[in-house]
mmCIF file of C-alpha atoms (C1' of nucleotides) in Angstrom:
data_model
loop_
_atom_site.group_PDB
_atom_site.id
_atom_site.type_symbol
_atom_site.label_atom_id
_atom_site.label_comp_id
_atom_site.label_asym_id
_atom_site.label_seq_id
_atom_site.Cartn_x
_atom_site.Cartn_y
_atom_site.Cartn_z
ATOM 1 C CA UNK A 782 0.000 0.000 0.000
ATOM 2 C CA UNK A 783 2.674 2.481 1.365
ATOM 3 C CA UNK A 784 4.683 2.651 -2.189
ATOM 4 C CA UNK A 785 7.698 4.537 -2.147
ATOM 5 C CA UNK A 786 8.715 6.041 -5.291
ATOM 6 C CA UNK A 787 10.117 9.201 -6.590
ATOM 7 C CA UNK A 788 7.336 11.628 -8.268
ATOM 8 C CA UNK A 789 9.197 14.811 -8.060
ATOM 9 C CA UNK A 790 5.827 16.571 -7.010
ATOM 10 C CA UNK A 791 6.458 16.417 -3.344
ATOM 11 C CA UNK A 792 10.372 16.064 -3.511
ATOM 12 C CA UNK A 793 11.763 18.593 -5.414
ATOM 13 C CA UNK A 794 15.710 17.142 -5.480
ATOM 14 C CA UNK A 795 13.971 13.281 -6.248
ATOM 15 C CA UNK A 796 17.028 12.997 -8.764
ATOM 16 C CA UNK A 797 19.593 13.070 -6.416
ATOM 17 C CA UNK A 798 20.885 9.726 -4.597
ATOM 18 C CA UNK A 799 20.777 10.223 -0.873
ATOM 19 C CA UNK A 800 23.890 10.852 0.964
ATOM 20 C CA UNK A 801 27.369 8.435 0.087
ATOM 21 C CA UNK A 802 25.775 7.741 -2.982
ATOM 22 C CA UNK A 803 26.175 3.774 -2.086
ATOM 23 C CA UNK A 804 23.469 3.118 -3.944
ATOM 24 C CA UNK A 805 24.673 2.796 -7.411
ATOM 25 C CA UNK A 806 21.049 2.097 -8.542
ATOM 26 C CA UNK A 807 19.461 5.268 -7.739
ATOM 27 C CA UNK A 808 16.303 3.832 -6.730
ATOM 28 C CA UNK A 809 14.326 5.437 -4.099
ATOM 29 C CA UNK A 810 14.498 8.458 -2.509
ATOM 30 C CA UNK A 811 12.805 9.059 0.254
ATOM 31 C CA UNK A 812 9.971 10.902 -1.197
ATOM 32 C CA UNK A 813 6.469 9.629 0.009
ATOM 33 C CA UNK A 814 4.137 11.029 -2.345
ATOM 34 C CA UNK A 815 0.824 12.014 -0.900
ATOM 35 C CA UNK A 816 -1.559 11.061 -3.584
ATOM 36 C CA UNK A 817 -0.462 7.452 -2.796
ATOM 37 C CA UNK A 818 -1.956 7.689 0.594
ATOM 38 C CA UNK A 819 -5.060 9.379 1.697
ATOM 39 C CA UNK A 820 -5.626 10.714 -1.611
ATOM 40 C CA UNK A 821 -5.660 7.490 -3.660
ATOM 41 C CA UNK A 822 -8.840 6.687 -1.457
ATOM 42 C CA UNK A 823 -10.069 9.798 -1.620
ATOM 43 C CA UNK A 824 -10.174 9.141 -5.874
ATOM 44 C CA UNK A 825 -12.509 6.632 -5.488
ATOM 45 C CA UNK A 826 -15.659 7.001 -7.472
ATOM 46 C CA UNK A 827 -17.729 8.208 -4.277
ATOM 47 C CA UNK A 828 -15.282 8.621 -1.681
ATOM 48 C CA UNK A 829 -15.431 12.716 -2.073
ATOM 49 C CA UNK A 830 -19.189 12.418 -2.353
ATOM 50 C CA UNK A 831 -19.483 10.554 1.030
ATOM 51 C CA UNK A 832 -17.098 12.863 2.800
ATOM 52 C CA UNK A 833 -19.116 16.146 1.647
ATOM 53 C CA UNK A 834 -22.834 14.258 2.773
ATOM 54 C CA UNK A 835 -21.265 13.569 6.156
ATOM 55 C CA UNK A 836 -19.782 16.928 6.491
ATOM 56 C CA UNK A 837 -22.875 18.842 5.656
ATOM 57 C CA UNK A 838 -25.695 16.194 7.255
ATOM 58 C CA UNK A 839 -23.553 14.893 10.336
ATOM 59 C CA UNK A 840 -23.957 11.219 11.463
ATOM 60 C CA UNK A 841 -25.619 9.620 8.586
ATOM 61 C CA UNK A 842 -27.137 6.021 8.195
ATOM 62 C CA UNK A 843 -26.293 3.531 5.776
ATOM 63 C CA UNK A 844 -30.073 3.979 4.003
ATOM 64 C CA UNK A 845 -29.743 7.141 3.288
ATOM 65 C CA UNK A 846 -26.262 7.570 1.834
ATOM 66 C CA UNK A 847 -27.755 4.982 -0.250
ATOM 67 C CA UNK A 848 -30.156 6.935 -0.614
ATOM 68 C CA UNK A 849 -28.312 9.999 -1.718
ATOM 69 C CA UNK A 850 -26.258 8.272 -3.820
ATOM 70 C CA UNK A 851 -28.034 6.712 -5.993
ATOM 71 C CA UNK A 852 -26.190 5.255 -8.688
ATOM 72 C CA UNK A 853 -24.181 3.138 -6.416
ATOM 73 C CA UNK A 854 -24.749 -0.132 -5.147
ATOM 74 C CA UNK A 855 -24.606 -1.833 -2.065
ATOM 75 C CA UNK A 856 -21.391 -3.505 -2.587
ATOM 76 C CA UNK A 857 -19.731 -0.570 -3.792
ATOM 77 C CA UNK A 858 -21.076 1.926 -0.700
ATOM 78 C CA UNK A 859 -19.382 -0.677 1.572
ATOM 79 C CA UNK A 860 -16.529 -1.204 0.082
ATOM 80 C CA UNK A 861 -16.311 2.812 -0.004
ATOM 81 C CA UNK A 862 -17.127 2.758 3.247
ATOM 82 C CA UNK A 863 -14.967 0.147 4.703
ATOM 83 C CA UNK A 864 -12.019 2.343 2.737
ATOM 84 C CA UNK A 865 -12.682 5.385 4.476
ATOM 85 C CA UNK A 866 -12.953 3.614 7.636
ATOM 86 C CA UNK A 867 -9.453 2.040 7.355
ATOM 87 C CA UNK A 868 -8.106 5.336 6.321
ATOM 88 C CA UNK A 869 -9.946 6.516 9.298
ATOM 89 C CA UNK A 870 -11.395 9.607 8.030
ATOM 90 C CA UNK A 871 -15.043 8.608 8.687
ATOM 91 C CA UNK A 872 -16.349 6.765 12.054
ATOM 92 C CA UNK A 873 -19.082 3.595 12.068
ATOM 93 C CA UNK A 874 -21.276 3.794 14.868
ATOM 94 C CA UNK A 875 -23.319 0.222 15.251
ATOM 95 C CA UNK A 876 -26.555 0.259 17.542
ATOM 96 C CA UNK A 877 -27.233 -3.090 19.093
ATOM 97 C CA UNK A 878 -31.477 -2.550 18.457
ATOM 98 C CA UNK A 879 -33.870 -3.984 16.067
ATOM 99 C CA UNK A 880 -33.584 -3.627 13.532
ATOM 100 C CA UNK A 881 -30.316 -2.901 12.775
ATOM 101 C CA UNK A 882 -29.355 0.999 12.662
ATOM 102 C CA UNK A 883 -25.310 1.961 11.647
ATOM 103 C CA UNK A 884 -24.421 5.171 11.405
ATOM 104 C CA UNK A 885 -21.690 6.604 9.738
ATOM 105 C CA UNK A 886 -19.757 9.910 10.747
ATOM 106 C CA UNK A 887 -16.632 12.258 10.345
ATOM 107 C CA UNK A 888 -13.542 11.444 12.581
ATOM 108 C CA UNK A 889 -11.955 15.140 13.253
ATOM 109 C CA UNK A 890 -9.247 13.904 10.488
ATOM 110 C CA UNK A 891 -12.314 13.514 8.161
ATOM 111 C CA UNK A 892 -13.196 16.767 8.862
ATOM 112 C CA UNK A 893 -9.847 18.308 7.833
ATOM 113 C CA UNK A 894 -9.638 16.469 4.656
ATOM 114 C CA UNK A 895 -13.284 17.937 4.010
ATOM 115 C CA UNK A 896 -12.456 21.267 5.059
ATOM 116 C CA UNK A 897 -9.841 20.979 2.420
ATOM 117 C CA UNK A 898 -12.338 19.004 -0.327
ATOM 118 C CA UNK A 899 -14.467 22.390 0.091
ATOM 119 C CA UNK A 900 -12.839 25.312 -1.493
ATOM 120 C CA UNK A 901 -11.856 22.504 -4.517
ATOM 121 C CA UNK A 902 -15.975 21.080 -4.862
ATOM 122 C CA UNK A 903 -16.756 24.620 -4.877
ATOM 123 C CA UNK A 904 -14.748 25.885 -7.456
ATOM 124 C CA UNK A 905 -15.710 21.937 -9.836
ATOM 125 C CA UNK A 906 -19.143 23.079 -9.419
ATOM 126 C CA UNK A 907 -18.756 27.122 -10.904
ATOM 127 C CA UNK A 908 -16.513 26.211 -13.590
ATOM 128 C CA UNK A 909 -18.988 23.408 -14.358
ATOM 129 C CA UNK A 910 -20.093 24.354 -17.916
ATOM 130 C CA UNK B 939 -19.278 12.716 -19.844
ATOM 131 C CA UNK B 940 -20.932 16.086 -18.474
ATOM 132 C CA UNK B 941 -23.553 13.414 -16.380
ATOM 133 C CA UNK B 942 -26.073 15.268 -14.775
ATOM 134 C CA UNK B 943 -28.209 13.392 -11.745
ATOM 135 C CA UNK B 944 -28.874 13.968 -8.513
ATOM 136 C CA UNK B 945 -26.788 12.703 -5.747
ATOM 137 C CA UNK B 946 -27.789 14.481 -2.811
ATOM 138 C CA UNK B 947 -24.192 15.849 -1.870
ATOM 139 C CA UNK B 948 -24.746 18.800 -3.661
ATOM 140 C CA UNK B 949 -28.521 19.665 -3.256
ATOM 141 C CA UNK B 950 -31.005 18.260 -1.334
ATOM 142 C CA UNK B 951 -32.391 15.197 -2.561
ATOM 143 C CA UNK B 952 -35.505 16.350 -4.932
ATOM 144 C CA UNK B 953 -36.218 12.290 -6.611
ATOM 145 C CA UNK B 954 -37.488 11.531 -3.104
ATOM 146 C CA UNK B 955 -41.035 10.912 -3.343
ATOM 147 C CA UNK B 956 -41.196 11.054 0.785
ATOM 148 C CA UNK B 957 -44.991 11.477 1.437
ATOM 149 C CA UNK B 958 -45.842 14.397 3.042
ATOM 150 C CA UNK B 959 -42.224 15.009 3.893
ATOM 151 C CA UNK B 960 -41.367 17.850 1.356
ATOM 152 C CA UNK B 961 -38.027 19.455 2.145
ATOM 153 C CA UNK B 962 -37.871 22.839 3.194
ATOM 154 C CA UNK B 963 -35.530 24.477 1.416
ATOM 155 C CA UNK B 964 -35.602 21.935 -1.894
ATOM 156 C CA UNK B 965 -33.691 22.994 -4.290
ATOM 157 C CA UNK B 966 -34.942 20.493 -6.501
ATOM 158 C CA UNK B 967 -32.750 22.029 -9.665
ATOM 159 C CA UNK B 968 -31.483 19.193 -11.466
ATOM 160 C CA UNK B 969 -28.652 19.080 -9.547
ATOM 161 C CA UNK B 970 -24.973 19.417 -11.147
ATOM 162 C CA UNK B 971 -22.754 16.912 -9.368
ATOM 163 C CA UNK B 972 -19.083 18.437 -9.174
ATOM 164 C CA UNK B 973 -17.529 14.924 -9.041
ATOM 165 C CA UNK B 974 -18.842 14.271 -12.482
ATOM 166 C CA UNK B 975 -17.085 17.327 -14.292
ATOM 167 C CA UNK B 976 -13.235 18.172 -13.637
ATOM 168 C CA UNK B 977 -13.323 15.861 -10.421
ATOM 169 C CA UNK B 978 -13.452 12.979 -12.647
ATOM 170 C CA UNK B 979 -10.615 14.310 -14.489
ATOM 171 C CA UNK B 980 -8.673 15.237 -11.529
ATOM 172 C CA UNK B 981 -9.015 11.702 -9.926
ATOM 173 C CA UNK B 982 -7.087 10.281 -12.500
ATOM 174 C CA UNK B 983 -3.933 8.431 -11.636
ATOM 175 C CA UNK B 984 -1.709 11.335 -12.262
ATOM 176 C CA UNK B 985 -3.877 14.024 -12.807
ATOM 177 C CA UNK B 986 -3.380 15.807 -9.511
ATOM 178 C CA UNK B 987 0.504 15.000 -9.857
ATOM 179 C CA UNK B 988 0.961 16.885 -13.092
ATOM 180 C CA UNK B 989 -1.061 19.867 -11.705
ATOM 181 C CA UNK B 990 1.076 20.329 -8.708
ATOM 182 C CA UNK B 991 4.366 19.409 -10.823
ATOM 183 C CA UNK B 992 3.290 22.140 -13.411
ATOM 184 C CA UNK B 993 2.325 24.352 -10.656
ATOM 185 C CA UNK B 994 5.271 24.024 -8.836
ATOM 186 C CA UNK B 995 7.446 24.341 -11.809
ATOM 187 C CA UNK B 996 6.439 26.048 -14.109
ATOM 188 C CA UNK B 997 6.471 24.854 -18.196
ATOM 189 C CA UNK B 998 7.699 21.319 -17.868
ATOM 190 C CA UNK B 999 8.718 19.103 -20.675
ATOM 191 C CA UNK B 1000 6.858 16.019 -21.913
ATOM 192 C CA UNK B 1001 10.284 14.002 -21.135
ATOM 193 C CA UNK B 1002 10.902 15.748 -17.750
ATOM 194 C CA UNK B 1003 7.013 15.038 -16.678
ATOM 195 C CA UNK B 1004 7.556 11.115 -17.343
ATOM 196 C CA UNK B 1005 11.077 11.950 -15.700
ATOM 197 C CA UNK B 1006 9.159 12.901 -12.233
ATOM 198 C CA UNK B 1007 6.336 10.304 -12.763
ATOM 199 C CA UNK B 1008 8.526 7.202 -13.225
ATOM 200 C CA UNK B 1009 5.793 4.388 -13.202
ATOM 201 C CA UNK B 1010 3.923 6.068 -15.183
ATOM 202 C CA UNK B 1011 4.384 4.746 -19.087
ATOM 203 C CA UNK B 1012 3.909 7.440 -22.258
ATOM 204 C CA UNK B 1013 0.945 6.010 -22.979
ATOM 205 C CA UNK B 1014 -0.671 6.890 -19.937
ATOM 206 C CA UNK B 1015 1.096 10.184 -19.570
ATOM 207 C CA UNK B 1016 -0.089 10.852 -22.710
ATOM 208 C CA UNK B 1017 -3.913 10.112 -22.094
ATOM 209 C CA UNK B 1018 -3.574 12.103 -19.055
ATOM 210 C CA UNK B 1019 -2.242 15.133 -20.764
ATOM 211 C CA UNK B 1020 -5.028 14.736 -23.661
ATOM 212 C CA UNK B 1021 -7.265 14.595 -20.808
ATOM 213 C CA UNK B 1022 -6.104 17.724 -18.892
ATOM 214 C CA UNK B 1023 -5.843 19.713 -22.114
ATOM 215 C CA UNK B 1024 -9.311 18.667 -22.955
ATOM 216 C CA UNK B 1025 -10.367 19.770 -19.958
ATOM 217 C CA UNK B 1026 -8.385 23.157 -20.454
ATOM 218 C CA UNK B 1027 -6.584 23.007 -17.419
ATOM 219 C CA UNK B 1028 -2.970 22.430 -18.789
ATOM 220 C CA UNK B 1029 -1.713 24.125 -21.896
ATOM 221 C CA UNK B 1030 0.440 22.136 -24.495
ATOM 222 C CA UNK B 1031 2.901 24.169 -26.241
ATOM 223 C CA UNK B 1032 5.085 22.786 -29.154
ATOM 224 C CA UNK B 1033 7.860 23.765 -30.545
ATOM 225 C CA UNK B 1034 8.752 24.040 -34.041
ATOM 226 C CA UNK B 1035 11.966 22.887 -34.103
ATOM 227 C CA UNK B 1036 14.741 19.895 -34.284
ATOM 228 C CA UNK B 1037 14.304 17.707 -32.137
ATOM 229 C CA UNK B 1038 10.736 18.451 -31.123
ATOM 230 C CA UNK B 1039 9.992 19.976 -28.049
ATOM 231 C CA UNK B 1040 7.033 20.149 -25.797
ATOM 232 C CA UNK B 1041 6.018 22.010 -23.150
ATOM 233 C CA UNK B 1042 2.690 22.016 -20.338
ATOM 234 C CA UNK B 1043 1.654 24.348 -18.169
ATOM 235 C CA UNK B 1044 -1.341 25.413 -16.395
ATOM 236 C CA UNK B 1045 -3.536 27.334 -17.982
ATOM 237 C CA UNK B 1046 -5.583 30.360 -15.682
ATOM 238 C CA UNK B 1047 -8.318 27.013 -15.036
ATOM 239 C CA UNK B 1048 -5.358 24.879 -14.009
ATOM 240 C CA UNK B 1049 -3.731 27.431 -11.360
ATOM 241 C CA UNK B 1050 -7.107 28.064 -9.574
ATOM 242 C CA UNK B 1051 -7.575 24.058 -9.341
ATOM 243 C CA UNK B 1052 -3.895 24.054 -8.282
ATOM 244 C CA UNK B 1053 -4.570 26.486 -5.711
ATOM 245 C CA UNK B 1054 -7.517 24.545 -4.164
ATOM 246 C CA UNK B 1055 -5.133 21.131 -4.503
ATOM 247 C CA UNK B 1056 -2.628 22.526 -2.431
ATOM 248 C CA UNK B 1057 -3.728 22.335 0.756
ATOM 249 C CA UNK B 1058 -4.993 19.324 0.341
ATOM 250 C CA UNK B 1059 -2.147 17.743 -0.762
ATOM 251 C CA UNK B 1060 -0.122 19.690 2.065
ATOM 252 C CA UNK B 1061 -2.422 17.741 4.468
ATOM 253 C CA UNK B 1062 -2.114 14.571 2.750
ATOM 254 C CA UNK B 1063 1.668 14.642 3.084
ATOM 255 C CA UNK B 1064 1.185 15.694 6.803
ATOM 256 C CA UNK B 1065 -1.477 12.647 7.496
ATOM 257 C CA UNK B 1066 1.103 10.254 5.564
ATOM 258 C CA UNK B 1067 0.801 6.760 7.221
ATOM 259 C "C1'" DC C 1458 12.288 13.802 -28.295
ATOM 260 C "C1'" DA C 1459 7.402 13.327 -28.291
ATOM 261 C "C1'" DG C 1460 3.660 10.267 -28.795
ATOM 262 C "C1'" DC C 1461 0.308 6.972 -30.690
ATOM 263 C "C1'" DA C 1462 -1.201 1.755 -31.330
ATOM 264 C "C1'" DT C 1463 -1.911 -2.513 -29.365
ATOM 265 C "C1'" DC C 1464 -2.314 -6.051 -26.070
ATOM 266 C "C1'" DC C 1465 -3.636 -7.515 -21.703
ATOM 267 C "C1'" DG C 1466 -4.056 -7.844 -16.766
ATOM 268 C "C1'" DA C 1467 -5.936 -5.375 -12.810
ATOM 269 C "C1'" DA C 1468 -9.049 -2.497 -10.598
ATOM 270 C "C1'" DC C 1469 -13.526 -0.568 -10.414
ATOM 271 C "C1'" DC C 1470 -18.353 -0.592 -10.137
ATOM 272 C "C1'" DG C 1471 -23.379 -2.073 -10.884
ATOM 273 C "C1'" DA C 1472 -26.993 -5.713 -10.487
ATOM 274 C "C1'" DT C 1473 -28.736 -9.373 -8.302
ATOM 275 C "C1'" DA C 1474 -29.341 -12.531 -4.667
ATOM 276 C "C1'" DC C 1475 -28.891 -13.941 -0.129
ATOM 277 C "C1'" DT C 1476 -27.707 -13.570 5.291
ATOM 278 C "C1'" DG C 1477 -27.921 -11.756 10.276
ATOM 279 C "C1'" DC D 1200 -31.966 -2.433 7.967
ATOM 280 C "C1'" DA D 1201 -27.316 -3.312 6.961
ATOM 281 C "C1'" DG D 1202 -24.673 -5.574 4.923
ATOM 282 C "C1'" DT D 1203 -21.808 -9.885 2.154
ATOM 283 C "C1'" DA D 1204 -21.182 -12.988 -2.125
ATOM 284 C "C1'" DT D 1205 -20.843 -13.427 -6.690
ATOM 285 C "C1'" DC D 1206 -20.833 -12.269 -11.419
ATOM 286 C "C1'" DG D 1207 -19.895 -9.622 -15.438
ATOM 287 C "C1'" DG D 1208 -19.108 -5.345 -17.961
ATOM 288 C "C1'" DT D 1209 -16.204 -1.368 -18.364
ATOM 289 C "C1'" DT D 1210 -12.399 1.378 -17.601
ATOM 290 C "C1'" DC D 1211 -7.653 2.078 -16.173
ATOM 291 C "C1'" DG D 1212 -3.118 1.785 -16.817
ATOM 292 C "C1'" DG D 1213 1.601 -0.722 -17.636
ATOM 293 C "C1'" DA D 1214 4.715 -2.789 -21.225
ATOM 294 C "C1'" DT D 1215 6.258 -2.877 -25.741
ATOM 295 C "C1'" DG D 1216 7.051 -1.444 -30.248
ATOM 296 C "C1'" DC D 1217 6.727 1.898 -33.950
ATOM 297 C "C1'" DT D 1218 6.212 6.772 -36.228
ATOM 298 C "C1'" DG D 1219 7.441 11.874 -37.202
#
DNA sequence: CAGCATCCGAACCGATACTG
DNA sequence: CAGTATCGGTTCGGATGCTG
């Protein structure tokens, strides 16, 4: 999951062998490239879309982000979901009632990454044509 | 590709039928999702990458972008440049000379998504697992 | 150097059906 | 209600090889 590789995005000097220059191969530098991590779940089909409903509607059941999102099944909004859990920018919440009620939520890092989706959905949505 | 539907992250839900329960403050205007437009575009592979890189750097190089992306192959560079371009948010510039040169940069488009990628991408390097 | 064409495996996602 | 299992279609993207 964790790849390392040199993108020259994040790194600027990604060229350069580290120090000693041992390594004849030049392989890795140390760069970690961010679109590897958080944002390579965050590109998945409705991973933005789930983030923004929880922001705006708080604590949110599984029905209804079904619900909202419509064109996406119920394999697909777990598997979303589990994702987002792992990267733990959204919370599950299981009641033990009948029937069944799960609720889904921000964690406070979910809530940074949204506060940083905003200013970007904002701007998709003007220069929408 | 521009798919219009509603998904409820951007406007209230207006497909609900919900008896009785008619939102308040509907905007049922066939709602615009954001994800569908440049979003899409953006969540390709290397989409954000090449932003930030041209962002970052200015007029890059065809050779020096597959230089900074290094598992990325010129076919797929390629597709993501058409891509970008289509979308107007990169520029391609080519020379008319021996041996051919190429250059990408942002167009004004590109530098306000680049602007709205940046903290995000500052944050995604931060929460780096 | 820049880049398209092709092949092909991998990932993604929707539909349906079934469980706790 | 809240999922999991399975299947199949579609897209993505990496490798290679070839043009201008």
């Amino acid at each position: 999951m964790a790849q390392q590789h040199s993108c020259g995005c994040c790194s600027p000097t990604s060229a350069a062998p580290a120090a000693g220059a041992t390594t004849p191969e030049t392989t890795e530098t140390t760069c970690y490239c961010p679109i590897d991590g958080v944002l390579g779940t965050v590109s998945k089909k409705y991973a933005m879309r789930i983030v923004a409903i929880l922001g705006a509607a708080g604590p949110t059941r599984y029905g209804e982000l079904q619900d909202r999102l419509k064109s996406a099944s119920s394999a697909t909004l777990s598997s979303h979901l589990d994702e987002l859990a792992d990267a733990e920018l959204i919370e599950r919440r299981s009641f033990d009632e009948v029937p069944p009620r799960v609720e889904y939520s921000l964690t406070p890092r979910g809530r940074e990454l949204e506060t940083r989706l905003q200013p970007l959905l904002e701007w998709a949505s003007d220069e929408t044509s």
